[in-house]
XYZ file of C-alpha atoms in Angstrom:
223
model
C -5.747 -9.041 -54.395
C -6.408 -11.549 -57.159
C -8.444 -14.625 -56.199
C -8.923 -13.283 -52.691
C -10.878 -15.678 -50.475
C -11.239 -14.848 -46.775
C -12.856 -18.218 -46.200
C -9.789 -20.029 -47.562
C -7.574 -17.858 -45.402
C -9.787 -18.540 -42.393
C -9.789 -22.287 -42.933
C -6.036 -22.349 -43.336
C -5.562 -20.264 -40.226
C -7.938 -22.449 -38.214
C -6.033 -25.584 -39.164
C -2.855 -24.150 -37.671
C -4.031 -21.975 -34.806
C -6.476 -24.408 -33.239
C -3.404 -26.506 -32.389
C -1.706 -23.652 -30.576
C -1.967 -22.860 -26.891
C -4.593 -20.176 -26.750
C -3.946 -16.653 -25.522
C -6.178 -13.783 -24.557
C -6.634 -10.594 -26.527
C -7.926 -7.196 -26.030
C -8.679 -3.596 -26.351
C -9.118 -0.939 -23.735
C -12.758 0.149 -23.847
C -13.174 3.748 -24.877
C -9.926 4.102 -26.847
C -11.579 5.952 -29.703
C -8.419 7.861 -30.524
C -4.770 6.986 -30.135
C -3.492 7.378 -26.585
C 0.226 7.483 -27.221
C 1.148 6.388 -23.737
C -1.658 3.777 -23.433
C -2.409 5.176 -19.990
C -2.973 2.580 -17.299
C -6.576 2.204 -16.115
C -7.643 2.898 -12.578
C -8.072 0.056 -10.102
C -11.830 0.265 -10.594
C -11.636 -0.601 -14.297
C -8.326 -2.481 -14.337
C -7.616 -4.569 -17.428
C -6.165 -7.150 -15.050
C -9.623 -8.049 -13.770
C -11.174 -10.698 -16.011
C -14.898 -11.204 -15.569
C -18.334 -9.702 -16.200
C -18.271 -6.139 -17.508
C -20.975 -3.511 -16.970
C -23.238 -3.094 -19.996
C -22.843 -6.681 -21.217
C -24.395 -10.036 -20.408
C -22.203 -12.034 -17.982
C -20.308 -14.252 -20.418
C -20.046 -11.585 -23.118
C -18.713 -9.215 -20.472
C -16.041 -11.740 -19.533
C -15.083 -12.021 -23.199
C -14.937 -8.227 -23.424
C -12.569 -8.081 -20.456
C -10.254 -10.443 -22.336
C -10.468 -8.323 -25.479
C -9.705 -5.248 -23.411
C -6.652 -6.786 -21.779
C -4.868 -7.890 -24.910
C -5.534 -4.719 -26.858
C -4.083 -2.770 -23.944
C -0.931 -4.884 -24.150
C -0.693 -4.401 -27.926
C -0.962 -0.622 -27.599
C 1.534 -0.565 -24.769
C 4.053 -2.631 -26.728
C 3.813 -0.563 -29.903
C 3.369 2.923 -28.431
C 6.797 4.259 -29.432
C 7.239 2.697 -32.862
C 8.377 4.957 -35.681
C 7.313 4.637 -39.303
C 10.663 3.030 -40.108
C 10.234 0.464 -37.339
C 6.674 -0.316 -38.403
C 7.964 -0.981 -41.934
C 10.962 -3.071 -40.826
C 11.151 -6.332 -42.781
C 13.164 -9.020 -41.033
C 13.476 -11.139 -44.187
C 11.754 -11.385 -47.586
C 9.074 -13.735 -46.240
C 8.341 -11.890 -43.005
C 5.493 -9.510 -42.201
C 6.081 -6.034 -40.882
C 4.817 -4.857 -37.506
C 2.509 -2.428 -39.296
C 1.047 -5.204 -41.424
C 0.467 -7.393 -38.371
C -1.376 -4.583 -36.616
C -3.643 -4.093 -39.626
C -4.113 -7.863 -39.853
C -5.658 -7.797 -36.379
C -8.292 -5.397 -37.667
C -8.933 -7.407 -40.826
C -9.513 -10.623 -38.915
C -11.888 -8.917 -36.522
C -13.843 -7.414 -39.432
C -14.316 -10.917 -40.820
C -15.685 -12.203 -37.517
C -17.961 -9.185 -37.245
C -19.365 -10.003 -40.683
C -19.723 -13.664 -39.793
C -21.209 -13.455 -36.300
C -23.150 -10.202 -36.545
C -24.422 -10.579 -40.125
C -24.129 -14.295 -40.898
C -21.767 -13.779 -43.839
C -18.999 -16.181 -44.834
C -16.987 -13.756 -46.946
C -15.915 -10.133 -47.073
C -18.094 -7.909 -49.225
C -16.468 -5.886 -52.009
C -15.834 -2.829 -49.846
C -14.235 -4.970 -47.140
C -12.054 -6.761 -49.686
C -10.799 -3.422 -50.955
C -10.074 -2.053 -47.485
C -8.874 -5.179 -45.706
C -7.886 -7.719 -48.388
C -4.128 -7.181 -48.281
C -4.128 -7.063 -44.477
C -6.118 -10.295 -44.285
C -3.902 -12.204 -46.696
C -0.542 -10.575 -45.781
C 2.236 -12.236 -47.802
C 3.493 -10.538 -50.963
C 0.479 -8.250 -51.285
C 0.779 -7.125 -47.687
C 4.485 -6.418 -48.054
C 3.748 -4.430 -51.196
C 0.980 -2.139 -50.018
C 1.073 -1.955 -46.214
C 3.865 0.509 -45.538
C 4.650 4.177 -45.161
C 2.115 4.833 -42.378
C 2.572 6.388 -38.965
C 1.527 4.390 -35.893
C -1.601 6.509 -35.458
C -2.932 5.211 -38.781
C -2.860 1.602 -37.587
C -4.157 2.337 -34.107
C -7.050 4.413 -35.423
C -8.023 1.640 -37.865
C -8.038 -1.204 -35.368
C -9.650 0.944 -32.669
C -12.561 1.836 -34.967
C -13.071 -1.862 -35.664
C -12.978 -2.733 -31.972
C -15.433 0.020 -31.078
C -17.937 -1.530 -33.481
C -17.360 -4.921 -31.872
C -17.911 -3.600 -28.362
C -20.994 -1.610 -29.317
C -22.595 -4.565 -31.098
C -21.800 -7.012 -28.311
C -23.862 -4.811 -25.990
C -26.904 -5.762 -28.068
C -26.272 -9.524 -27.747
C -26.858 -11.999 -24.947
C -25.235 -15.162 -23.643
C -27.609 -17.402 -25.590
C -26.313 -15.812 -28.803
C -22.718 -16.240 -27.630
C -23.167 -19.933 -26.822
C -25.146 -20.813 -29.958
C -23.552 -23.399 -32.258
C -23.172 -22.355 -35.899
C -24.650 -25.075 -38.164
C -22.752 -23.743 -41.192
C -19.398 -24.253 -39.500
C -20.350 -27.404 -37.619
C -20.568 -29.940 -40.417
C -17.586 -31.914 -39.078
C -17.248 -30.614 -35.529
C -19.141 -28.020 -33.528
C -18.189 -24.349 -33.416
C -20.104 -21.811 -31.392
C -20.038 -18.026 -31.404
C -18.062 -17.937 -28.174
C -15.284 -19.948 -29.820
C -15.195 -17.514 -32.742
C -14.642 -14.516 -30.497
C -12.247 -16.425 -28.284
C -10.369 -17.156 -31.511
C -10.158 -13.400 -32.113
C -8.550 -13.313 -28.661
C -5.996 -16.057 -29.300
C -5.274 -14.695 -32.760
C -4.344 -11.302 -31.330
C -2.253 -12.940 -28.624
C -0.422 -14.991 -31.241
C 0.480 -11.915 -33.264
C 1.408 -9.992 -30.138
C 4.143 -12.585 -29.718
C 5.288 -12.044 -33.293
C 5.360 -8.296 -32.777
C 7.437 -8.761 -29.620
C 9.889 -10.919 -31.571
C 10.159 -8.393 -34.408
C 10.632 -5.607 -31.876
C 13.596 -7.499 -30.431
C 15.108 -7.738 -33.917
C 14.801 -4.070 -34.876
C 18.145 -2.457 -35.738
C 19.721 -1.264 -32.509
C 17.169 -3.054 -30.320
C 18.203 -3.804 -26.782
C 17.712 -7.178 -25.141
C 14.099 -7.613 -24.080
C 12.198 -9.984 -21.815
C 8.950 -9.560 -23.772
């Protein structure tokens, strides 16, 4: 993790992903431990209903419903992966499915630090825990491997639980506020940052689906 700079990684990612068609992301609220079958919610709390969510201000609740939806789809897609499949490397420059899952958590930790605490960088503890997952590449291929699915799900679920708990303490004025530090050239508000967490997870969900279709012995898929 030499010369690690989350801000450089963020800026590079923003330059590419802000040109992409945005997706939605999510997590099922209350998944504090791995539910291997990612059980479908009841009609009352369906992840297919996007809109205000109890316990949150109206616009934050709508954001939360998006977060919930995409995390549900991630867990559903990856629920049967073995350690070997999580470590599968399509080519020397690719990322593994396991590394992509951990990358989701790393990115969310950065946006927690930025929007909840006003920081522009990981602290030392965060660099140690999330540095390789944030940067991916050679370091990610070197160190992110040999873990069961539960390891990745527990890590990203713990991160999401912090996000959901903290968002309950915020309001729509906070969500809509423009960040002067980021808005030197063009305006960015907090809502965009968390929507970016959504599109980022959707983007990598597509990569995971592609890698799943390329696993040895994989059957044709419409994902």
